[in-house]
Amino acid sequence: MRAAIFVEPNGPMSVEDVTPTDPGPRDVVVRITASGVCHSDLHVISGALPMPPPAILGHEGAGIVEAVGAEVKGLAVGDRVIGSFIPACGVCWHCLRDESHLCDNTYTVMGSPRAVRADGTPLMTMTGLGTFAEYMTCDEMSLVKIETDVPDAQLALVGCGVTTGVGAALNTAKVQPGDTVAVIGCGGVGQSVIQGARIAGASVIIAVDPVALKREAALGLGATHAVDPGEGDPVEQVKALTGGRGVDYAFEVIGLPATVAQAFDMARSGGAAVAVGVSHFTESITVPSFPLVLSEKRLLGCVYGSAQVRRDFPRLVGFVENGRLDLANMITRTLPLDDINEAFRAMTAGEVVRSVIV
Ligand code: APR
Ligand code: ZN
Ligand code: ZN
């Protein structure tokens, strides 16, 4: 099969013919129908997320089950599935508390090579998935069955950015009707936070991004205001739009300590900053102590939108089906696997909300 291989830090990916390893009894072989290109893939290439090459990247994908191992219970050949980039066992302490994003057994199924290069080198896969390929072999824990007519490219986005962003608003922050929200960074994940805040009934949704295309997309997807941080301190601009008070929830959706600090400053007294973006693994985030204590501001971490994937994937697909969640307008372009490096260039250049490999 063809797959895009991360071969060297900061270098281009190499699209090659590789040989899948034999599936085990708990494994499922999936034919990938669409795979979104997320900034976390770029974080692996840049070294912000530690993962040694060579590896098959891609963690935001959908597909059709091609084969199942003898011990696979919940999936059958022909099922439509979305990959969960945090494999969830369903029975551990966290999974039983609707916290499958913190599953105790996630890492037990991420450590196996899933293909071999022509020279015999084994290939690991990103988060146990590896969706930048024609097929992927993964544990049943990594897949959620979906019955829907939503197109493949849109379904793929549910695998990471949409669940992370909408979940950040609905699950992590629990935005309420009438709340005020700011979103710093309006890529695929940030636009999903904006849509989650709209679905929750937020009254003010302020999109903060230096790129005009992102601000325009945000206004089309539910933002009520757009702020260009190049036109003055974004904290002051957001405060000016909220009567000087700041917002109930400020989401950081880039992964930079400086913008997490901005989110904290944008939150009102008693409000919260929500750190959604993944920073370089060596970074620390600093917030001022007086507002933390005396103004009771909160700083919330958020992984995978605090999602229980087997509950939330179908719920999000339902929002798409009934028109409340617009994924069609988050997809700026679709490309073949051979153009994977072009997709990363376009992301870095700020030319797309999301590219999807089909
Ligand atoms: N202020 C506001 N927005 C900014 C700034 C800034 N200082 N710097 C960059 N941005 C914007 C970019 O213009 C872009 O629109 O942040 C956005 C980031 O979007 P993408 O690169 O598309 O990233 P995305 O896939 O949405 O992921 C965002 O979430 O899941 C994590 O690892 C992921 O850390 C990454 C973050
Ligand atoms: Zn992602
Ligand atoms: Zn679990």
Coordinates of C-alpha atoms and ligand atoms in Angstrom, one line a residue:
M1 CA 0.0 0.0 0.0
R2 CA 1.0 3.7 -0.4
A3 CA 1.7 5.7 2.8
A4 CA 3.2 9.1 3.6
I5 CA 6.3 8.6 5.8
F6 CA 7.8 11.1 8.3
V7 CA 11.5 10.4 7.6
E8 CA 13.3 13.3 9.1
P9 CA 12.6 16.2 11.4
N10 CA 11.5 19.4 9.6
G11 CA 11.9 17.6 6.2
P12 CA 9.2 16.7 3.6
M13 CA 7.2 13.5 4.0
S14 CA 8.0 10.6 1.6
V15 CA 5.1 8.8 -0.1
E16 CA 6.2 5.2 -0.6
D17 CA 5.0 1.7 -1.1
V18 CA 5.1 -0.1 2.2
T19 CA 4.0 -3.6 3.4
P20 CA 1.4 -3.7 6.3
T21 CA 2.3 -6.1 9.1
D22 CA 0.0 -9.0 9.7
P23 CA -3.0 -8.0 11.9
G24 CA -3.4 -9.5 15.3
P25 CA -6.6 -11.0 16.8
R26 CA -7.8 -7.6 18.2
D27 CA -6.8 -5.7 15.1
V28 CA -9.0 -4.1 12.4
V29 CA -7.8 -3.3 8.9
V30 CA -9.4 -0.1 7.6
R31 CA -9.4 1.3 4.1
I32 CA -8.9 5.0 4.6
T33 CA -11.4 7.1 2.7
A34 CA -10.4 10.6 4.0
S35 CA -7.8 12.1 6.3
G36 CA -7.7 15.7 7.6
V37 CA -4.3 17.4 7.9
C38 CA -4.0 18.8 11.4
H39 CA -1.4 21.0 13.0
S40 CA -0.5 18.1 15.4
D41 CA 0.9 16.2 12.4
L42 CA 3.1 19.2 11.8
H43 CA 4.0 19.2 15.6
V44 CA 5.5 15.7 15.1
I45 CA 7.5 16.8 12.0
S46 CA 8.8 19.9 13.9
G47 CA 9.6 18.0 17.1
A48 CA 7.0 19.8 19.3
L49 CA 5.4 16.4 19.8
P50 CA 8.1 13.8 20.4
M51 CA 7.9 10.8 18.0
P52 CA 11.0 9.4 16.3
P53 CA 11.0 8.8 12.5
P54 CA 10.3 6.8 10.5
A55 CA 6.6 6.7 11.0
I56 CA 3.2 7.0 9.2
L57 CA 1.5 10.2 10.4
G58 CA -2.1 11.2 10.2
H59 CA -4.6 10.9 13.2
E60 CA -7.8 12.5 11.8
G61 CA -9.4 9.9 9.5
A62 CA -12.4 7.9 8.4
G63 CA -12.7 4.7 6.5
I64 CA -14.4 1.4 5.8
V65 CA -13.5 -1.8 7.7
E66 CA -11.8 -4.3 5.4
A67 CA -11.0 -7.1 7.8
V68 CA -11.3 -7.9 11.5
G69 CA -9.3 -10.2 13.8
A70 CA -10.9 -13.2 15.5
E71 CA -11.3 -11.4 18.9
V72 CA -12.9 -8.2 17.5
K73 CA -16.4 -8.0 18.8
G74 CA -17.9 -4.6 17.9
L75 CA -17.0 -4.2 14.3
A76 CA -17.6 -6.0 11.0
V77 CA -16.4 -5.9 7.4
G78 CA -18.1 -3.0 5.6
D79 CA -18.7 -0.8 8.7
R80 CA -18.0 2.9 8.4
V81 CA -15.6 4.1 11.1
I82 CA -13.9 7.2 12.5
G83 CA -10.4 6.8 14.1
S84 CA -10.1 7.9 17.7
F85 CA -6.6 9.4 18.2
I86 CA -6.9 8.4 21.9
P87 CA -7.7 4.7 21.8
A88 CA -10.4 4.1 24.5
C89 CA -10.9 0.7 26.1
G90 CA -14.4 1.4 27.5
V91 CA -13.9 -0.4 30.8
C92 CA -11.1 1.3 32.7
W93 CA -11.6 3.7 35.7
H94 CA -11.7 6.8 33.4
C95 CA -13.7 5.3 30.6
L96 CA -16.4 4.3 33.1
R97 CA -16.6 7.9 34.2
D98 CA -17.2 9.2 30.6
E99 CA -13.6 10.3 30.4
S100 CA -12.4 8.1 27.6
H101 CA -10.0 11.0 26.6
L102 CA -8.0 10.0 29.8
C103 CA -8.3 6.2 29.2
D104 CA -5.8 4.2 31.3
N105 CA -5.1 1.7 28.4
T106 CA -4.5 4.2 25.5
Y107 CA -0.8 3.5 25.3
T108 CA -1.0 -0.3 25.4
V109 CA -2.1 -0.3 21.8
M110 CA 0.0 2.5 20.3
G111 CA 3.4 0.8 20.4
S112 CA 3.3 -1.7 17.6
P113 CA 4.9 -1.2 14.1
R114 CA 2.1 -1.4 11.6
A115 CA 4.0 -1.5 8.3
V116 CA 7.5 -2.2 6.9
R117 CA 9.4 0.0 4.4
A118 CA 10.9 -1.6 1.3
D119 CA 14.3 -1.8 3.1
G120 CA 12.8 -3.7 6.0
T121 CA 12.6 -0.8 8.5
P122 CA 9.5 -1.0 10.8
L123 CA 7.1 1.9 10.8
M124 CA 5.2 3.1 13.9
T125 CA 1.9 5.0 13.4
M126 CA 0.9 8.3 14.9
T127 CA -1.3 7.7 18.0
G128 CA -1.8 4.1 16.8
L129 CA -3.7 5.2 13.6
G130 CA -1.5 6.4 10.7
T131 CA -4.2 7.8 8.4
F132 CA -1.9 9.2 5.7
A133 CA -2.1 5.9 3.9
E134 CA -4.4 3.8 1.8
Y135 CA -5.0 1.4 4.7
M136 CA -4.3 1.3 8.4
T137 CA -4.2 -1.6 10.8
C138 CA -5.2 -0.6 14.4
D139 CA -6.7 -2.0 17.6
E140 CA -10.5 -2.1 17.9
M141 CA -10.1 0.4 20.7
S142 CA -9.1 3.1 18.2
L143 CA -12.3 2.9 16.1
V144 CA -15.8 4.1 16.5
K145 CA -18.6 2.8 14.2
I146 CA -20.8 5.5 12.5
E147 CA -23.9 5.0 10.5
T148 CA -24.5 8.1 8.4
D149 CA -24.5 9.6 4.9
V150 CA -22.2 12.5 5.8
P151 CA -19.4 12.6 3.2
D152 CA -16.0 11.0 3.9
A153 CA -14.0 14.2 4.0
Q154 CA -16.3 15.8 6.6
L155 CA -16.5 12.6 8.7
A156 CA -12.7 12.5 8.9
L157 CA -12.6 15.9 10.6
V158 CA -14.6 14.4 13.5
G159 CA -11.6 12.2 14.3
C160 CA -9.6 15.2 15.7
G161 CA -10.3 18.9 15.1
V162 CA -14.0 18.9 15.4
T163 CA -14.2 16.7 18.5
T164 CA -11.4 18.7 20.1
G165 CA -12.9 22.1 19.3
V166 CA -16.6 21.5 19.8
G167 CA -15.8 19.4 22.8
A168 CA -13.7 22.1 24.3
A169 CA -16.8 24.4 24.3
L170 CA -19.5 21.8 25.2
N171 CA -17.6 19.4 27.5
T172 CA -14.5 21.2 28.9
A173 CA -15.8 24.7 29.4
K174 CA -19.5 23.8 29.4
V175 CA -20.4 27.1 27.7
Q176 CA -24.0 28.1 28.6
P177 CA -26.6 30.1 26.6
G178 CA -25.7 33.8 26.7
D179 CA -22.0 33.3 27.6
T180 CA -19.2 35.3 26.0
V181 CA -16.3 33.5 24.3
A182 CA -13.0 34.4 22.7
V183 CA -11.1 32.0 20.5
I184 CA -7.4 32.7 19.8
G185 CA -6.3 30.8 16.7
C186 CA -8.9 30.0 14.1
G187 CA -7.5 26.9 12.2
G188 CA -9.5 23.7 11.9
V189 CA -9.6 23.3 15.7
G190 CA -10.4 26.9 16.5
Q191 CA -13.2 27.1 14.0
S192 CA -14.7 24.0 15.7
V193 CA -14.5 25.8 19.1
I194 CA -16.4 28.7 17.5
Q195 CA -19.1 26.3 16.2
G196 CA -19.3 24.6 19.6
A197 CA -19.8 28.0 21.3
R198 CA -22.5 28.8 18.7
I199 CA -24.3 25.4 19.3
A200 CA -24.1 26.1 23.0
G201 CA -25.9 29.5 22.5
A202 CA -23.0 31.9 23.3
S203 CA -24.1 35.5 22.8
V204 CA -20.7 36.9 21.9
I205 CA -18.0 34.8 20.0
I206 CA -14.8 36.7 19.2
A207 CA -12.5 35.1 16.7
V208 CA -8.8 36.2 17.1
D209 CA -6.5 35.4 14.2
P210 CA -3.9 37.4 12.2
V211 CA -5.0 35.9 8.9
A212 CA -7.9 37.5 7.1
L213 CA -9.1 34.3 5.5
K214 CA -9.4 32.7 9.0
R215 CA -11.3 35.6 10.4
E216 CA -13.7 35.6 7.4
A217 CA -14.3 31.9 7.8
A218 CA -14.9 32.4 11.5
L219 CA -17.6 35.0 10.9
G220 CA -19.3 32.5 8.5
L221 CA -19.2 29.7 11.0
G222 CA -20.6 31.6 14.0
A223 CA -18.3 34.2 15.3
T224 CA -20.0 37.5 16.1
H225 CA -16.8 39.6 16.0
A226 CA -13.3 39.2 14.6
V227 CA -10.1 40.6 16.0
D228 CA -6.8 41.0 14.1
P229 CA -4.0 40.8 16.7
G230 CA -1.9 42.8 14.3
E231 CA -4.1 45.9 14.8
G232 CA -3.4 46.3 18.5
D233 CA -3.3 44.3 21.8
P234 CA -5.8 41.5 21.3
V235 CA -6.5 41.4 25.1
E236 CA -7.6 45.1 25.0
Q237 CA -9.6 44.5 21.8
V238 CA -11.5 41.6 23.4
K239 CA -12.1 43.6 26.6
A240 CA -13.4 46.5 24.5
L241 CA -16.0 44.2 23.0
T242 CA -17.2 42.9 26.4
G243 CA -17.8 46.1 28.3
G244 CA -14.2 46.1 29.7
R245 CA -14.9 43.0 31.7
G246 CA -13.4 40.2 29.5
V247 CA -15.1 37.0 28.4
D248 CA -16.5 34.0 30.3
Y249 CA -14.2 31.6 28.4
A250 CA -11.1 32.4 26.3
F251 CA -9.8 29.4 24.3
E252 CA -6.2 29.2 23.2
V253 CA -6.1 27.0 20.0
I254 CA -2.5 27.5 18.8
G255 CA -0.2 26.0 21.4
L256 CA 2.0 29.0 22.4
P257 CA 2.6 30.0 26.0
A258 CA 2.3 33.7 25.1
T259 CA -1.2 33.3 23.7
V260 CA -2.2 31.1 26.6
A261 CA -1.2 34.1 28.8
Q262 CA -3.4 36.3 26.5
A263 CA -6.3 34.0 27.0
F264 CA -5.9 34.2 30.7
D265 CA -5.8 38.0 30.5
M266 CA -9.0 38.0 28.3
A267 CA -11.0 36.0 30.8
R268 CA -13.3 38.0 33.1
S269 CA -13.0 37.7 36.9
G270 CA -14.4 34.3 37.7
G271 CA -14.0 33.2 34.0
A272 CA -11.7 30.7 32.5
A273 CA -8.9 30.3 30.0
V274 CA -9.0 26.9 28.2
A275 CA -5.7 25.6 26.8
V276 CA -6.6 23.6 23.7
G277 CA -3.4 24.0 21.6
V278 CA -0.5 21.6 22.1
S279 CA 2.7 23.5 23.1
H280 CA 6.2 22.2 22.5
F281 CA 6.6 19.4 25.0
T282 CA 9.4 21.3 26.9
E283 CA 7.4 24.5 27.4
S284 CA 5.8 25.7 30.6
I285 CA 2.9 28.2 30.9
T286 CA 3.0 31.0 33.4
V287 CA 0.0 33.0 34.6
P288 CA -0.1 35.9 37.1
S289 CA -0.9 34.7 40.6
F290 CA -3.2 37.6 41.8
P291 CA -5.8 37.2 39.1
L292 CA -5.7 33.4 39.6
V293 CA -6.5 33.7 43.3
L294 CA -8.1 37.1 44.0
S295 CA -10.1 37.2 40.7
E296 CA -10.8 33.5 40.8
K297 CA -9.7 33.1 37.2
R298 CA -9.3 29.5 36.1
L299 CA -6.9 27.8 33.7
L300 CA -8.3 24.6 32.2
G301 CA -6.4 22.0 30.2
C302 CA -8.3 20.3 27.4
V303 CA -7.3 17.2 25.5
Y304 CA -9.6 15.8 22.7
G305 CA -12.4 18.2 23.8
S306 CA -12.8 16.1 27.0
A307 CA -14.7 13.8 24.7
Q308 CA -16.2 10.3 25.4
V309 CA -15.7 9.3 21.8
R310 CA -18.4 6.6 21.6
R311 CA -20.9 9.1 22.9
D312 CA -19.6 12.2 21.1
F313 CA -18.7 11.1 17.6
P314 CA -22.3 10.1 16.9
R315 CA -23.5 13.2 18.6
L316 CA -21.3 15.4 16.4
V317 CA -22.3 13.6 13.3
G318 CA -25.9 14.2 14.3
F319 CA -25.2 17.9 14.5
V320 CA -23.8 17.7 10.9
E321 CA -26.9 15.8 9.7
N322 CA -29.3 18.4 11.2
G323 CA -27.4 21.4 9.9
R324 CA -26.1 22.7 13.3
L325 CA -22.5 21.9 12.6
D326 CA -21.0 23.1 9.2
L327 CA -18.1 20.9 8.2
A328 CA -18.4 21.5 4.5
N329 CA -17.2 25.1 4.9
M330 CA -14.2 24.1 7.1
I331 CA -12.7 22.1 4.2
T332 CA -10.8 24.6 2.0
R333 CA -9.4 21.9 -0.3
T334 CA -9.0 18.2 -0.9
L335 CA -5.8 16.6 -2.3
P336 CA -4.4 13.2 -3.1
L337 CA -1.9 11.5 -0.8
D338 CA 0.9 12.4 -3.2
D339 CA 0.3 16.1 -2.4
I340 CA 0.7 15.7 1.4
N341 CA 3.7 18.1 1.5
E342 CA 1.6 20.8 -0.4
A343 CA -1.1 20.4 2.4
F344 CA 1.5 21.2 5.1
R345 CA 2.9 24.2 3.1
A346 CA -0.6 25.6 2.7
M347 CA -1.3 25.2 6.4
T348 CA 1.9 27.0 7.3
A349 CA 1.2 29.7 4.8
G350 CA -2.3 30.3 6.3
E351 CA -4.1 29.5 3.1
V352 CA -6.5 26.9 4.4
V353 CA -8.8 26.2 7.3
R354 CA -8.5 22.4 6.7
S355 CA -7.0 20.3 3.9
V356 CA -8.3 16.8 3.5
I357 CA -6.4 14.0 1.8
V358 CA -8.9 11.8 -0.2
Ligands
APR1 N1 -2.8 35.0 17.5 C1 -3.9 34.4 17.0 N2 -3.9 33.4 16.1 C2 -2.7 33.0 15.7 C3 -1.5 33.5 16.2 C4 -1.6 34.5 17.2 N3 -0.5 35.1 17.7 N4 -0.5 32.8 15.6 C5 -1.0 31.9 14.8 N5 -2.4 32.0 14.8 C6 -3.4 31.2 14.1 C7 -3.0 30.8 12.7 O1 -3.2 31.9 11.8 C8 -3.9 29.7 12.4 O2 -5.2 30.1 11.8 O3 -3.6 30.0 14.7 C9 -4.2 29.1 13.8 C10 -3.7 27.7 14.0 O4 -4.4 26.9 13.1 P1 -3.8 25.5 12.4 O5 -2.4 25.7 12.0 O6 -4.8 25.2 11.3 O7 -3.8 24.5 13.6 P2 -5.0 23.5 14.1 O8 -4.9 22.2 13.3 O9 -6.3 24.2 14.2 O10 -4.5 23.1 15.5 C11 -4.3 24.1 16.5 O11 -4.7 22.6 18.3 O12 -4.8 20.3 18.4 C12 -4.0 21.4 18.6 O13 -1.8 20.5 17.9 C13 -2.9 21.3 17.5 O14 -1.6 23.0 18.7 C14 -2.4 22.8 17.6 C15 -3.8 23.5 17.8
ZN2 ZN -5.2 16.7 15.4
ZN3 ZN -10.3 3.1 29.1

